[in-house]
Coordinates of C-alpha atoms and ligand atoms in Angstrom, one line a residue:
Chain S
M254 CA 125.6 53.0 134.9
T255 CA 123.6 56.3 135.1
V256 CA 123.5 58.1 138.4
P257 CA 119.9 58.1 139.7
F258 CA 118.5 61.5 139.3
S259 CA 115.9 62.8 141.7
P260 CA 113.8 65.5 140.1
R261 CA 114.1 69.0 141.6
F262 CA 110.5 69.9 140.9
T263 CA 107.8 67.6 142.0
S264 CA 104.1 68.0 142.8
A265 CA 104.9 67.1 146.4
R266 CA 107.4 69.9 146.6
A267 CA 104.9 72.3 145.1
L268 CA 102.3 71.3 147.6
L269 CA 104.7 71.8 150.5
V270 CA 105.7 75.2 149.2
A271 CA 102.1 76.2 148.7
G272 CA 101.3 75.0 152.2
I273 CA 104.1 77.0 153.8
L274 CA 103.2 80.1 151.8
A275 CA 99.5 79.8 152.7
T276 CA 100.3 79.4 156.4
L277 CA 102.6 82.4 156.3
T278 CA 100.0 84.5 154.6
M279 CA 97.4 83.5 157.2
L280 CA 99.7 84.3 160.1
L281 CA 100.7 87.6 158.6
S282 CA 97.1 88.5 157.9
V283 CA 96.1 87.9 161.6
L284 CA 99.1 90.0 162.6
A285 CA 98.1 92.8 160.2
L286 CA 94.5 92.7 161.4
G287 CA 95.7 93.5 164.9
L288 CA 97.9 96.4 163.8
G289 CA 96.8 100.0 164.3
A290 CA 96.6 102.9 166.7
V291 CA 94.9 100.5 169.2
A292 CA 96.8 97.2 168.8
T293 CA 94.6 94.1 169.0
P294 CA 96.2 90.8 170.3
A295 CA 96.2 88.0 167.8
A296 CA 93.8 85.9 169.9
Q297 CA 91.2 88.6 169.8
V298 CA 91.6 89.1 166.1
W299 CA 91.1 85.3 165.6
A300 CA 88.0 85.4 167.7
A301 CA 86.6 88.4 165.8
L302 CA 87.2 86.7 162.5
W303 CA 84.9 83.8 163.6
G304 CA 82.2 86.1 164.9
G305 CA 83.3 86.2 168.6
G306 CA 84.8 88.9 170.8
D307 CA 83.3 92.3 171.7
S308 CA 81.5 94.3 169.1
L309 CA 84.1 97.1 169.2
T310 CA 86.9 94.8 168.3
R311 CA 84.8 93.1 165.7
Q312 CA 84.0 96.5 164.1
L313 CA 87.7 97.5 164.2
V314 CA 89.0 94.2 162.8
L315 CA 86.3 93.4 160.3
E316 CA 85.1 96.7 159.1
L317 CA 88.2 98.9 159.3
R318 CA 91.2 96.6 158.9
L319 CA 89.9 93.6 157.0
P320 CA 89.3 95.6 153.7
R321 CA 92.9 96.8 153.7
V322 CA 94.3 93.3 154.2
G323 CA 91.8 91.9 151.7
V324 CA 92.8 94.4 149.1
S325 CA 96.5 93.7 149.7
L326 CA 96.0 90.0 149.3
L327 CA 93.8 90.2 146.2
C328 CA 95.7 92.8 144.4
G329 CA 99.0 91.1 145.1
A330 CA 97.6 87.8 143.8
M331 CA 96.2 89.4 140.7
F332 CA 99.3 91.3 139.8
A333 CA 101.3 88.1 140.3
A334 CA 98.9 86.0 138.2
S335 CA 98.9 88.6 135.5
G336 CA 102.7 88.5 135.4
A337 CA 102.8 84.8 135.3
V338 CA 100.2 84.6 132.5
M339 CA 102.0 87.3 130.4
Q340 CA 105.4 85.8 130.8
G341 CA 104.0 82.5 129.6
V342 CA 102.1 83.9 126.6
I343 CA 104.8 86.4 125.4
R344 CA 107.5 83.9 126.3
N345 CA 109.4 86.8 127.7
P346 CA 110.8 86.7 131.3
L347 CA 110.6 90.5 131.4
A348 CA 106.9 90.7 130.7
S349 CA 105.0 92.0 133.7
P350 CA 101.9 94.2 133.8
D351 CA 103.8 97.2 135.1
L352 CA 106.6 96.8 132.6
I353 CA 104.6 96.5 129.4
G354 CA 102.2 99.4 129.8
V355 CA 99.2 97.5 131.1
G356 CA 99.3 98.9 134.6
A357 CA 100.2 102.4 133.6
G358 CA 97.4 102.5 131.0
A359 CA 94.9 101.2 133.6
G360 CA 96.1 103.8 136.1
L361 CA 95.7 106.7 133.7
A362 CA 92.3 105.5 132.5
A363 CA 91.1 105.0 136.0
T364 CA 92.2 108.5 137.0
V365 CA 90.6 110.2 134.1
F366 CA 87.4 108.2 134.5
L367 CA 87.1 109.1 138.2
L368 CA 87.8 112.8 137.5
A369 CA 85.5 113.1 134.5
W370 CA 82.6 111.2 136.1
P371 CA 82.8 111.6 139.9
A372 CA 79.2 110.4 140.1
A373 CA 79.7 107.2 138.0
P374 CA 78.6 104.0 139.5
P375 CA 81.5 102.3 141.4
G376 CA 81.3 99.2 139.2
G377 CA 82.3 101.2 136.2
L378 CA 85.8 102.0 137.3
P379 CA 87.3 98.5 136.6
W380 CA 85.9 98.6 133.1
A381 CA 87.6 101.9 132.4
A382 CA 90.8 100.5 133.8
L383 CA 90.5 97.5 131.6
A384 CA 90.1 99.7 128.5
G385 CA 93.2 101.7 129.6
A386 CA 95.1 98.5 130.2
W387 CA 94.5 97.3 126.6
G388 CA 95.4 100.8 125.4
G389 CA 98.7 100.9 127.2
F390 CA 99.5 97.3 126.1
G391 CA 98.6 98.0 122.5
L392 CA 100.8 101.1 122.5
V393 CA 103.8 99.1 123.8
L394 CA 103.2 96.3 121.2
L395 CA 102.9 98.8 118.4
L396 CA 106.1 100.6 119.3
S397 CA 108.3 97.6 120.2
R398 CA 107.4 95.4 117.3
D399 CA 110.0 95.0 114.6
W400 CA 107.6 95.1 111.7
G401 CA 110.1 93.7 109.2
G402 CA 111.6 91.0 111.4
A403 CA 110.5 87.5 111.6
D404 CA 111.0 86.6 115.2
G405 CA 108.5 88.7 116.9
L406 CA 109.3 90.6 120.1
P407 CA 112.9 90.6 121.4
P408 CA 112.6 90.6 125.2
V409 CA 114.8 93.5 126.0
R410 CA 113.3 95.8 123.4
L411 CA 109.8 95.0 124.7
A412 CA 110.9 95.9 128.3
L413 CA 112.6 99.1 127.3
V414 CA 109.7 100.4 125.3
G415 CA 107.4 99.2 128.0
V416 CA 109.3 101.1 130.7
A417 CA 109.4 104.3 128.6
V418 CA 105.7 104.1 127.7
S419 CA 104.8 103.4 131.4
A420 CA 106.8 106.3 132.5
A421 CA 105.1 108.6 130.0
L422 CA 101.6 107.4 130.9
G423 CA 102.5 107.7 134.6
A424 CA 103.6 111.3 134.1
V425 CA 100.4 112.1 132.3
Q426 CA 98.5 110.5 135.2
H427 CA 100.4 112.7 137.7
L428 CA 99.7 115.8 135.6
V429 CA 96.0 115.0 135.6
L430 CA 96.1 114.4 139.4
V431 CA 97.9 117.7 140.0
R432 CA 95.4 119.7 138.0
A433 CA 92.5 118.0 139.7
P434 CA 90.4 119.8 142.3
D435 CA 92.0 119.3 145.7
G436 CA 89.5 116.9 147.3
L437 CA 89.2 114.7 144.3
G438 CA 92.9 114.6 143.6
S439 CA 94.0 113.4 147.0
A440 CA 91.2 110.7 146.9
L441 CA 92.9 109.3 143.8
T442 CA 96.5 109.2 145.0
F443 CA 96.1 105.5 145.8
L444 CA 96.3 104.9 142.1
T445 CA 100.1 105.5 142.4
G446 CA 100.4 102.3 144.4
T447 CA 99.3 101.9 148.0
V448 CA 96.6 100.1 149.9
Y449 CA 96.5 102.9 152.4
G450 CA 92.9 103.9 153.1
A451 CA 91.5 100.8 151.3
D452 CA 87.9 100.5 152.4
A453 CA 85.1 98.1 152.0
E454 CA 84.1 99.8 148.8
R455 CA 87.4 99.1 147.2
L456 CA 87.4 95.5 148.4
W457 CA 84.0 95.0 146.8
R458 CA 85.2 96.6 143.7
V459 CA 88.0 94.1 143.1
L460 CA 86.5 91.0 144.7
P461 CA 84.2 90.0 141.8
W462 CA 87.0 90.4 139.3
A463 CA 89.4 88.4 141.5
L464 CA 86.8 85.6 142.0
V465 CA 86.4 85.2 138.2
L466 CA 89.9 85.9 136.9
L467 CA 92.1 84.2 139.5
P468 CA 90.4 80.8 138.9
A469 CA 90.4 81.5 135.2
S470 CA 94.1 82.0 135.2
L471 CA 94.6 78.6 137.0
L472 CA 92.4 77.0 134.3
L473 CA 94.8 78.4 131.7
S474 CA 97.8 76.5 133.1
R475 CA 97.9 73.8 130.5
T476 CA 97.4 76.2 127.7
L477 CA 100.2 78.2 129.0
D478 CA 102.5 75.2 129.2
V479 CA 101.8 74.4 125.6
L480 CA 102.2 78.0 124.4
N481 CA 105.5 78.1 126.3
L482 CA 106.9 75.5 123.9
G483 CA 106.7 78.0 121.1
E484 CA 104.4 78.5 118.1
D485 CA 105.5 75.5 116.0
L486 CA 105.3 72.9 118.8
A487 CA 102.1 74.3 120.2
T488 CA 100.5 74.1 116.8
G489 CA 101.9 70.7 116.2
L490 CA 100.2 69.5 119.4
G491 CA 96.9 70.7 118.2
T492 CA 96.6 74.1 120.0
R493 CA 95.1 76.9 118.0
V494 CA 97.8 79.3 119.0
N495 CA 96.3 82.7 118.2
P496 CA 92.9 82.2 120.0
A497 CA 94.8 80.7 122.9
R498 CA 97.2 83.6 123.1
L499 CA 94.3 86.1 122.9
L500 CA 92.4 84.4 125.6
S501 CA 95.4 84.2 127.9
L502 CA 96.4 87.8 127.2
G503 CA 92.8 88.9 127.9
V504 CA 92.9 87.2 131.3
G505 CA 96.3 88.7 132.1
V506 CA 95.4 92.2 131.1
A507 CA 92.1 92.1 132.9
L508 CA 93.8 90.9 136.1
A509 CA 96.2 93.8 136.1
G510 CA 93.5 96.3 135.1
A511 CA 91.2 95.2 138.0
A512 CA 94.1 95.1 140.4
V513 CA 95.0 98.7 139.6
T514 CA 91.6 99.9 140.7
G515 CA 92.2 98.3 144.1
A516 CA 95.7 99.4 145.0
G517 CA 97.1 101.3 142.0
L518 CA 100.3 100.1 140.5
L519 CA 102.2 97.9 142.9
G520 CA 105.6 98.0 141.2
F521 CA 107.3 94.7 140.1
V522 CA 105.0 92.4 142.0
G523 CA 104.0 90.9 138.6
L524 CA 107.6 90.4 137.8
L525 CA 109.0 89.1 141.1
A526 CA 106.3 86.7 142.2
P527 CA 106.3 84.4 139.1
H528 CA 110.1 84.4 138.9
L529 CA 110.4 83.4 142.5
A530 CA 107.7 80.8 142.0
R531 CA 109.6 79.3 139.1
L532 CA 112.7 79.1 141.2
L533 CA 110.7 77.3 143.9
V534 CA 108.6 74.9 141.9
G535 CA 109.7 74.8 138.3
A536 CA 108.2 75.9 135.0
K537 CA 104.9 73.9 134.9
H538 CA 102.1 76.4 135.2
A539 CA 99.9 74.1 137.2
R540 CA 102.5 74.6 140.0
T541 CA 103.9 78.0 139.1
L542 CA 100.5 79.8 139.0
P543 CA 99.1 78.9 142.4
V544 CA 102.5 79.5 144.1
S545 CA 102.8 82.9 142.2
L546 CA 99.4 83.9 143.5
L547 CA 100.3 83.1 147.1
L548 CA 103.7 84.9 146.7
G549 CA 102.1 88.0 145.3
A550 CA 99.6 88.1 148.1
L551 CA 102.2 87.6 150.7
L552 CA 104.6 90.1 149.1
V553 CA 102.1 92.9 149.1
L554 CA 100.7 92.2 152.5
A555 CA 104.3 92.1 153.9
A556 CA 105.2 95.3 152.1
D557 CA 102.1 97.1 153.5
T558 CA 102.6 95.7 157.0
L559 CA 106.2 96.7 157.0
G560 CA 105.3 100.1 155.5
R561 CA 103.0 100.7 158.5
T562 CA 105.5 99.7 161.1
L563 CA 108.7 101.3 159.8
L564 CA 108.2 105.0 160.6
P565 CA 104.9 105.4 162.5
P566 CA 102.8 107.4 162.3
L567 CA 104.0 107.8 158.7
E568 CA 103.0 105.1 156.3
V569 CA 105.4 104.0 153.6
P570 CA 103.3 103.0 150.5
A571 CA 103.4 99.3 149.7
G572 CA 104.1 100.0 146.1
L573 CA 107.3 101.8 147.0
L574 CA 108.6 98.9 149.0
T575 CA 107.9 96.4 146.3
T576 CA 109.6 98.6 143.8
L577 CA 112.6 98.9 146.0
V578 CA 113.0 95.2 146.0
G579 CA 111.9 94.6 142.4
A580 CA 113.9 97.2 140.6
P581 CA 117.3 95.6 141.3
Y582 CA 116.0 92.2 140.3
F583 CA 114.7 93.7 137.1
L584 CA 118.1 95.2 136.4
Y585 CA 119.6 91.8 137.0
L586 CA 117.2 90.2 134.5
L587 CA 117.9 92.9 131.9
R588 CA 121.6 92.2 132.1
R589 CA 121.1 88.5 131.8
S590 CA 118.7 88.9 128.8
A591 CA 120.8 91.4 126.9
Chain E
M126 CA 90.4 68.7 93.7
N127 CA 89.9 65.3 95.4
R128 CA 91.8 63.2 93.0
P129 CA 91.4 59.5 93.7
E130 CA 95.1 59.0 94.3
D131 CA 95.1 61.7 97.0
L132 CA 92.7 59.6 99.1
A133 CA 95.5 57.0 99.4
S134 CA 98.2 59.6 100.1
P135 CA 99.0 60.6 103.6
L136 CA 100.0 64.0 102.5
S137 CA 99.9 65.7 99.1
T138 CA 100.3 69.3 98.0
H139 CA 98.4 70.9 95.1
D140 CA 100.0 73.9 93.5
L141 CA 101.3 74.8 96.9
K142 CA 102.8 78.3 97.2
L143 CA 104.8 79.3 100.3
A144 CA 106.2 82.7 101.0
Y145 CA 107.7 84.7 103.9
G146 CA 106.3 88.1 103.5
T147 CA 106.8 89.0 99.9
S148 CA 109.6 86.6 99.2
V149 CA 108.2 83.5 97.6
I150 CA 110.2 80.4 98.7
V151 CA 108.2 77.7 97.1
P152 CA 106.3 78.9 94.0
H153 CA 104.4 75.9 92.8
L154 CA 104.7 72.5 94.6
N155 CA 102.9 69.3 93.6
L156 CA 104.0 66.3 95.5
S157 CA 102.4 63.2 96.9
L158 CA 103.7 61.0 99.7
K159 CA 103.2 57.3 99.7
A160 CA 101.6 55.6 102.7
G161 CA 103.7 53.3 104.9
Q162 CA 107.0 54.4 103.5
V163 CA 110.1 56.2 104.7
T164 CA 110.6 59.3 102.6
S165 CA 113.6 61.5 102.9
I166 CA 113.8 65.1 101.6
I167 CA 117.3 66.1 100.5
G168 CA 118.6 69.3 99.1
P169 CA 121.1 72.1 99.8
N170 CA 120.8 74.5 102.7
G171 CA 118.1 77.1 102.2
C172 CA 116.3 75.3 99.3
G173 CA 113.1 75.2 101.3
K174 CA 113.0 71.7 102.9
S175 CA 112.0 73.0 106.3
T176 CA 109.5 75.4 104.8
V177 CA 107.8 72.5 102.9
L178 CA 107.9 70.2 105.9
R179 CA 106.3 72.8 108.1
A180 CA 103.6 73.4 105.6
L181 CA 102.9 69.7 105.4
A182 CA 102.4 69.9 109.2
R183 CA 100.1 73.0 108.9
L184 CA 102.7 75.0 110.8
R185 CA 102.9 77.6 108.0
P186 CA 100.1 79.5 106.4
V187 CA 99.9 78.8 102.7
S188 CA 99.9 81.6 100.2
G189 CA 98.2 79.5 97.5
G190 CA 97.1 76.0 96.7
N191 CA 96.6 73.5 99.5
V192 CA 97.8 70.4 101.4
T193 CA 95.6 67.4 101.8
L194 CA 95.7 64.7 104.5
Y195 CA 94.3 61.5 102.9
G196 CA 92.4 63.8 100.5
Q197 CA 91.0 66.2 103.1
A198 CA 92.1 69.8 103.2
L199 CA 94.6 70.0 106.0
H200 CA 93.8 73.5 107.1
S201 CA 90.1 72.8 107.4
L202 CA 90.5 69.9 109.8
P203 CA 90.4 70.5 113.5
S204 CA 94.0 71.1 114.7
K205 CA 93.7 68.6 117.5
E206 CA 92.5 65.9 115.2
V207 CA 95.4 66.5 112.9
A208 CA 97.7 66.3 115.9
R209 CA 96.4 62.8 116.6
R210 CA 97.3 61.7 113.0
L211 CA 100.4 63.6 112.3
A212 CA 103.4 64.5 114.5
M213 CA 106.1 67.0 113.6
L214 CA 109.4 67.6 115.2
P215 CA 110.7 70.9 114.0
Q216 CA 114.4 71.7 113.5
G217 CA 116.2 72.7 116.7
P218 CA 113.3 72.9 119.2
V219 CA 113.8 74.8 122.4
A220 CA 112.1 73.8 125.7
P221 CA 111.3 76.2 128.6
E222 CA 113.7 75.8 131.5
G223 CA 113.1 73.3 134.2
L224 CA 111.2 70.7 132.3
S225 CA 112.1 67.0 132.9
V226 CA 112.2 64.5 130.0
E227 CA 109.1 62.8 131.3
E228 CA 107.2 66.1 131.5
L229 CA 108.3 66.9 127.9
V230 CA 107.2 63.5 126.6
W231 CA 103.8 64.0 128.3
F232 CA 103.1 66.9 126.1
G233 CA 102.8 64.4 123.3
R234 CA 99.6 63.2 125.0
H235 CA 98.1 66.7 124.8
P236 CA 96.1 66.1 121.6
H237 CA 94.6 62.9 123.1
Q238 CA 93.5 64.5 126.4
G239 CA 90.4 66.4 127.0
R240 CA 90.0 69.8 128.7
F241 CA 91.4 68.4 131.9
P242 CA 94.7 66.4 131.9
V243 CA 93.5 63.1 133.3
R244 CA 96.3 60.6 133.0
R245 CA 94.6 57.5 131.6
P246 CA 96.3 54.1 131.5
E247 CA 96.8 54.4 127.7
D248 CA 98.5 57.7 128.1
R249 CA 100.9 56.3 130.6
E250 CA 101.6 53.3 128.3
A251 CA 102.2 55.6 125.4
V252 CA 104.7 57.7 127.4
A253 CA 106.5 54.7 128.7
W254 CA 106.6 53.2 125.2
A255 CA 108.0 56.4 123.7
L256 CA 110.7 56.6 126.4
S257 CA 111.7 53.0 125.8
Q258 CA 111.7 53.3 122.0
T259 CA 114.2 56.1 122.2
G260 CA 116.3 54.6 125.0
M261 CA 115.3 57.5 127.3
T262 CA 113.6 55.6 130.1
I263 CA 116.5 55.9 132.5
F264 CA 116.7 59.7 131.9
G265 CA 113.0 60.2 132.5
R266 CA 113.3 62.3 135.6
R267 CA 116.3 64.5 134.4
P268 CA 115.8 68.1 133.6
L269 CA 116.4 68.7 129.8
E270 CA 119.3 71.1 130.7
A271 CA 121.2 68.2 132.2
L272 CA 121.3 66.2 129.0
S273 CA 123.7 66.0 126.1
G274 CA 122.6 67.3 122.7
G275 CA 122.0 63.8 121.5
Q276 CA 120.0 62.8 124.5
R277 CA 117.9 66.0 124.3
Q278 CA 117.1 65.3 120.6
R279 CA 116.0 61.8 121.6
A280 CA 113.8 63.3 124.3
W281 CA 112.1 65.4 121.6
I282 CA 111.6 62.5 119.3
A283 CA 110.1 60.6 122.3
M284 CA 107.6 63.5 122.6
S285 CA 106.6 63.1 119.0
L286 CA 106.3 59.3 119.4
A287 CA 104.0 59.8 122.4
Q288 CA 101.5 61.4 120.1
Q289 CA 101.1 58.0 118.6
T290 CA 100.4 59.2 115.1
E291 CA 100.5 57.2 111.9
I292 CA 102.5 60.0 110.2
L293 CA 105.8 61.3 111.6
L294 CA 107.6 64.3 110.2
L295 CA 111.2 64.9 111.4
D296 CA 113.2 67.9 110.4
E297 CA 116.9 67.0 110.6
P298 CA 116.5 64.5 113.4
T299 CA 120.2 63.4 113.2
T300 CA 121.8 66.9 113.3
Y301 CA 124.0 67.3 116.4
L302 CA 124.1 63.6 117.0
D303 CA 127.3 61.5 116.8
L304 CA 127.4 58.7 114.2
S305 CA 126.1 55.9 116.4
H306 CA 123.2 58.0 117.7
Q307 CA 122.5 59.1 114.1
L308 CA 122.2 55.4 113.2
E309 CA 120.0 54.8 116.3
V310 CA 117.5 57.5 115.2
L311 CA 117.5 56.2 111.6
Q312 CA 117.0 52.6 112.7
L313 CA 114.2 53.8 115.0
A314 CA 112.5 55.5 112.1
Q315 CA 112.9 52.3 110.1
R316 CA 111.6 50.1 112.9
L317 CA 108.5 52.3 113.5
N318 CA 107.9 52.1 109.8
R319 CA 108.4 48.3 109.4
E320 CA 106.7 47.2 112.7
Q321 CA 103.9 49.8 113.0
G322 CA 103.4 50.8 109.4
K323 CA 104.1 54.5 110.2
T324 CA 104.6 56.9 107.4
V325 CA 107.9 58.7 108.1
V326 CA 109.2 61.8 106.4
M327 CA 112.6 63.1 107.3
V328 CA 114.9 65.9 106.2
L329 CA 118.4 64.4 106.1
H330 CA 121.7 65.9 105.1
D331 CA 123.8 62.7 104.8
L332 CA 123.0 61.4 101.3
N333 CA 124.2 57.9 102.0
Q334 CA 122.1 57.6 105.1
A335 CA 119.1 58.9 103.1
V336 CA 119.7 56.3 100.4
R337 CA 120.1 53.5 102.8
Y338 CA 117.2 54.2 105.2
S339 CA 114.5 55.5 102.8
D340 CA 112.1 53.9 100.4
E341 CA 111.6 57.2 98.6
I342 CA 113.7 60.3 98.1
I343 CA 112.5 63.8 97.3
A344 CA 115.3 66.0 96.0
M345 CA 114.6 69.7 96.2
R346 CA 116.3 72.6 94.6
D347 CA 115.3 76.3 94.9
G348 CA 111.8 75.5 96.3
E349 CA 111.0 73.0 93.7
V350 CA 111.0 69.2 93.5
Y351 CA 113.9 68.2 91.3
A352 CA 113.2 64.5 91.4
Q353 CA 111.1 62.0 93.4
G354 CA 111.4 58.3 93.4
R355 CA 113.3 55.3 94.7
P356 CA 116.8 56.1 95.9
E357 CA 118.6 54.0 93.2
D358 CA 116.6 55.9 90.5
V359 CA 117.0 59.4 92.0
L360 CA 120.6 59.5 93.1
T361 CA 122.3 59.9 89.8
P362 CA 125.5 61.8 88.8
A363 CA 123.2 64.4 87.0
L364 CA 121.3 65.0 90.2
L365 CA 124.4 65.4 92.3
T366 CA 125.7 68.0 89.8
D367 CA 122.4 69.9 89.4
V368 CA 121.2 69.9 93.0
F369 CA 124.4 69.9 95.1
G370 CA 127.0 71.0 92.6
L371 CA 129.1 67.9 93.3
K372 CA 131.0 65.5 91.2
A373 CA 131.0 62.1 92.8
H374 CA 131.8 58.4 92.4
L375 CA 128.8 56.2 92.7
L376 CA 129.6 52.8 94.1
S377 CA 127.2 50.1 95.0
D378 CA 126.4 49.4 98.6
P379 CA 127.3 45.8 99.2
D380 CA 124.3 45.3 101.6
T381 CA 121.6 46.9 99.6
G382 CA 122.8 47.3 96.1
R383 CA 121.9 50.9 96.3
P384 CA 124.3 53.7 95.3
Y385 CA 127.0 54.8 97.7
I386 CA 128.2 58.3 97.0
I387 CA 131.8 59.5 97.3
P388 CA 132.0 63.2 96.4
Y389 CA 135.3 64.2 95.1
A390 CA 134.9 67.7 93.5
L391 CA 132.7 70.8 93.4
T392 CA 131.3 71.9 90.0
R393 CA 130.8 75.5 91.1
Ligands
LIG210 N1 111.3 83.0 109.1 C1 111.8 83.3 107.9 N2 111.6 84.5 107.3 C2 112.1 84.8 106.1 N3 112.7 83.9 105.3 C3 112.9 82.7 105.8 C4 112.4 82.3 107.1 N4 112.8 81.0 107.3 C5 113.4 80.6 106.2 N5 113.5 81.6 105.3 C6 114.1 81.5 103.9 O1 113.4 80.5 103.2 C7 114.4 79.8 102.5 C8 114.2 78.3 102.8 O2 114.5 78.1 104.1 P1 114.4 76.6 104.8 O3 113.1 76.0 104.4 O4 114.7 76.8 106.2 O5 115.6 75.8 104.0 P2 116.2 74.4 104.4 O6 115.4 73.8 105.5 O7 116.1 73.7 103.1 O8 117.6 74.7 104.8 C9 115.7 80.3 102.8 O9 116.2 81.1 101.7 C10 115.6 81.1 104.0 O10 116.4 82.2 104.1
LIG211 MG1 116.0 73.3 107.4

């Protein structure tokens, strides 16, 4: 009597999608590791990765190129995870670290920190970015909240205020950079969104944060699922909503803050990756989150690789390319939400 | 505070005050539910039925007084423990896109599971039972978006059933359903009560259904309890006039001997 219905989103499908994305990411990584003034064939890259090949190739691949690829992958994954977590907690499809002031706040704080304390220990930068991320986020919440209203944060208002605050913070950041002494200023331009010049130091800066926060975001998947049902149902199912929200937001904000110190603000990655993941594997976070991470990593690596090959010897910043793709999608979402 | 009669009552309120911001909706509520009964809350729109039901399920902060669950202060109990004893289906719930019925019903097991969602046999049994009780087994794998309003409502009820609580609170569970699906939900509530001894509290709009399917009626007006008791004692012409502003004929239901209400005029 009823037509048998085969579910669109299954765990098997999620595994398949994740497998394909992981394979693509690996292949692209090997390709990117061979790219440069002296191109290295994939076979030699592969050998170097496993400790073989001649020492010159090893040095080229492992010491010069690996950090850039590593930073691309990690920062892409972190922005994507941050977006997925925030969209879940705020229950707002337009929430994304670069659209709600988190990324811009982190960028500004990182810039000021580096200029004010050039001699500060390298581990301090992510903490400064974290503080800035919360500052930017707090500002957006403060300005977009309808204090009299009952139903919290309307998606479009949050996005509009977020974009405006981000633009303002970004402008201040540029101003600070312009006024900075020459050498220092140019060393900080990466904060506007590129993995160009990413070195081992930057990789080591983000790696510990990624190793803690990415698994933490995966552990949040069930909490996010329940929060996604809304406050009443989540409470009814025994979740303490406010602590759960705060914990999840803490992880989301920290992910974006740390990612900014690796590659600056990579526009719209945190918006695009989770949306694409939901289209591919559905709304359950146990599936959406891992697929988002992979998509974010792949997206940034692809953008950077493309940026390096489009107009050599010029390098188009990865953040510029992700923004070119993301902005139209954002506009589409805005129209749909309004 | 711990009166002996509260220990026997699944849910009681003591000088409960509920407010949204500065506007007080429920000034001073004292009521006590009876265990193992079907209780229906009736009253005009906006009189505070949902507000009270949500407070009974600790979904609303209280501005004064308290709610007790078998004599224990509800707000001081661990939320997860409460969720194993009391399930609440709010009015008009909304699910995130892309969930299937089965996935939704599995949420009902959340309070029973630990940190990691291991699917134990008793969890699977509870989900299968909840689906079959609501007639949703055949729709298990459908996305919620691909269901009719009535089927979707039954999927939500199934989620509450999967919680396997002794107390079940349902806010307008029959709204949006056609007449036969309304009866299905009401009979389900009655069956769960008769066969499993569950305490069921519903907000209903259809007075005749409330009379027929409830052991106890709570009639509310302007945030206060106007009357509480057996349907035949509560549903009087005076109540219909005072609470609903209706003039009605009261007949006798040939099956139950309880009143059957035929409104014929407004008094205001
Ligand atoms: N979120 C809210 N914010 C402010 N007032 C509310 C809110 N929800 C309900 N109210 C008000 O509280 C009163 C009772 O509402 P409610 O409990 O939903 O009534 P009922 O369920 O009996 O129709 C109404 O006057 C309504 O306007
Ligand atoms: Mg209501």
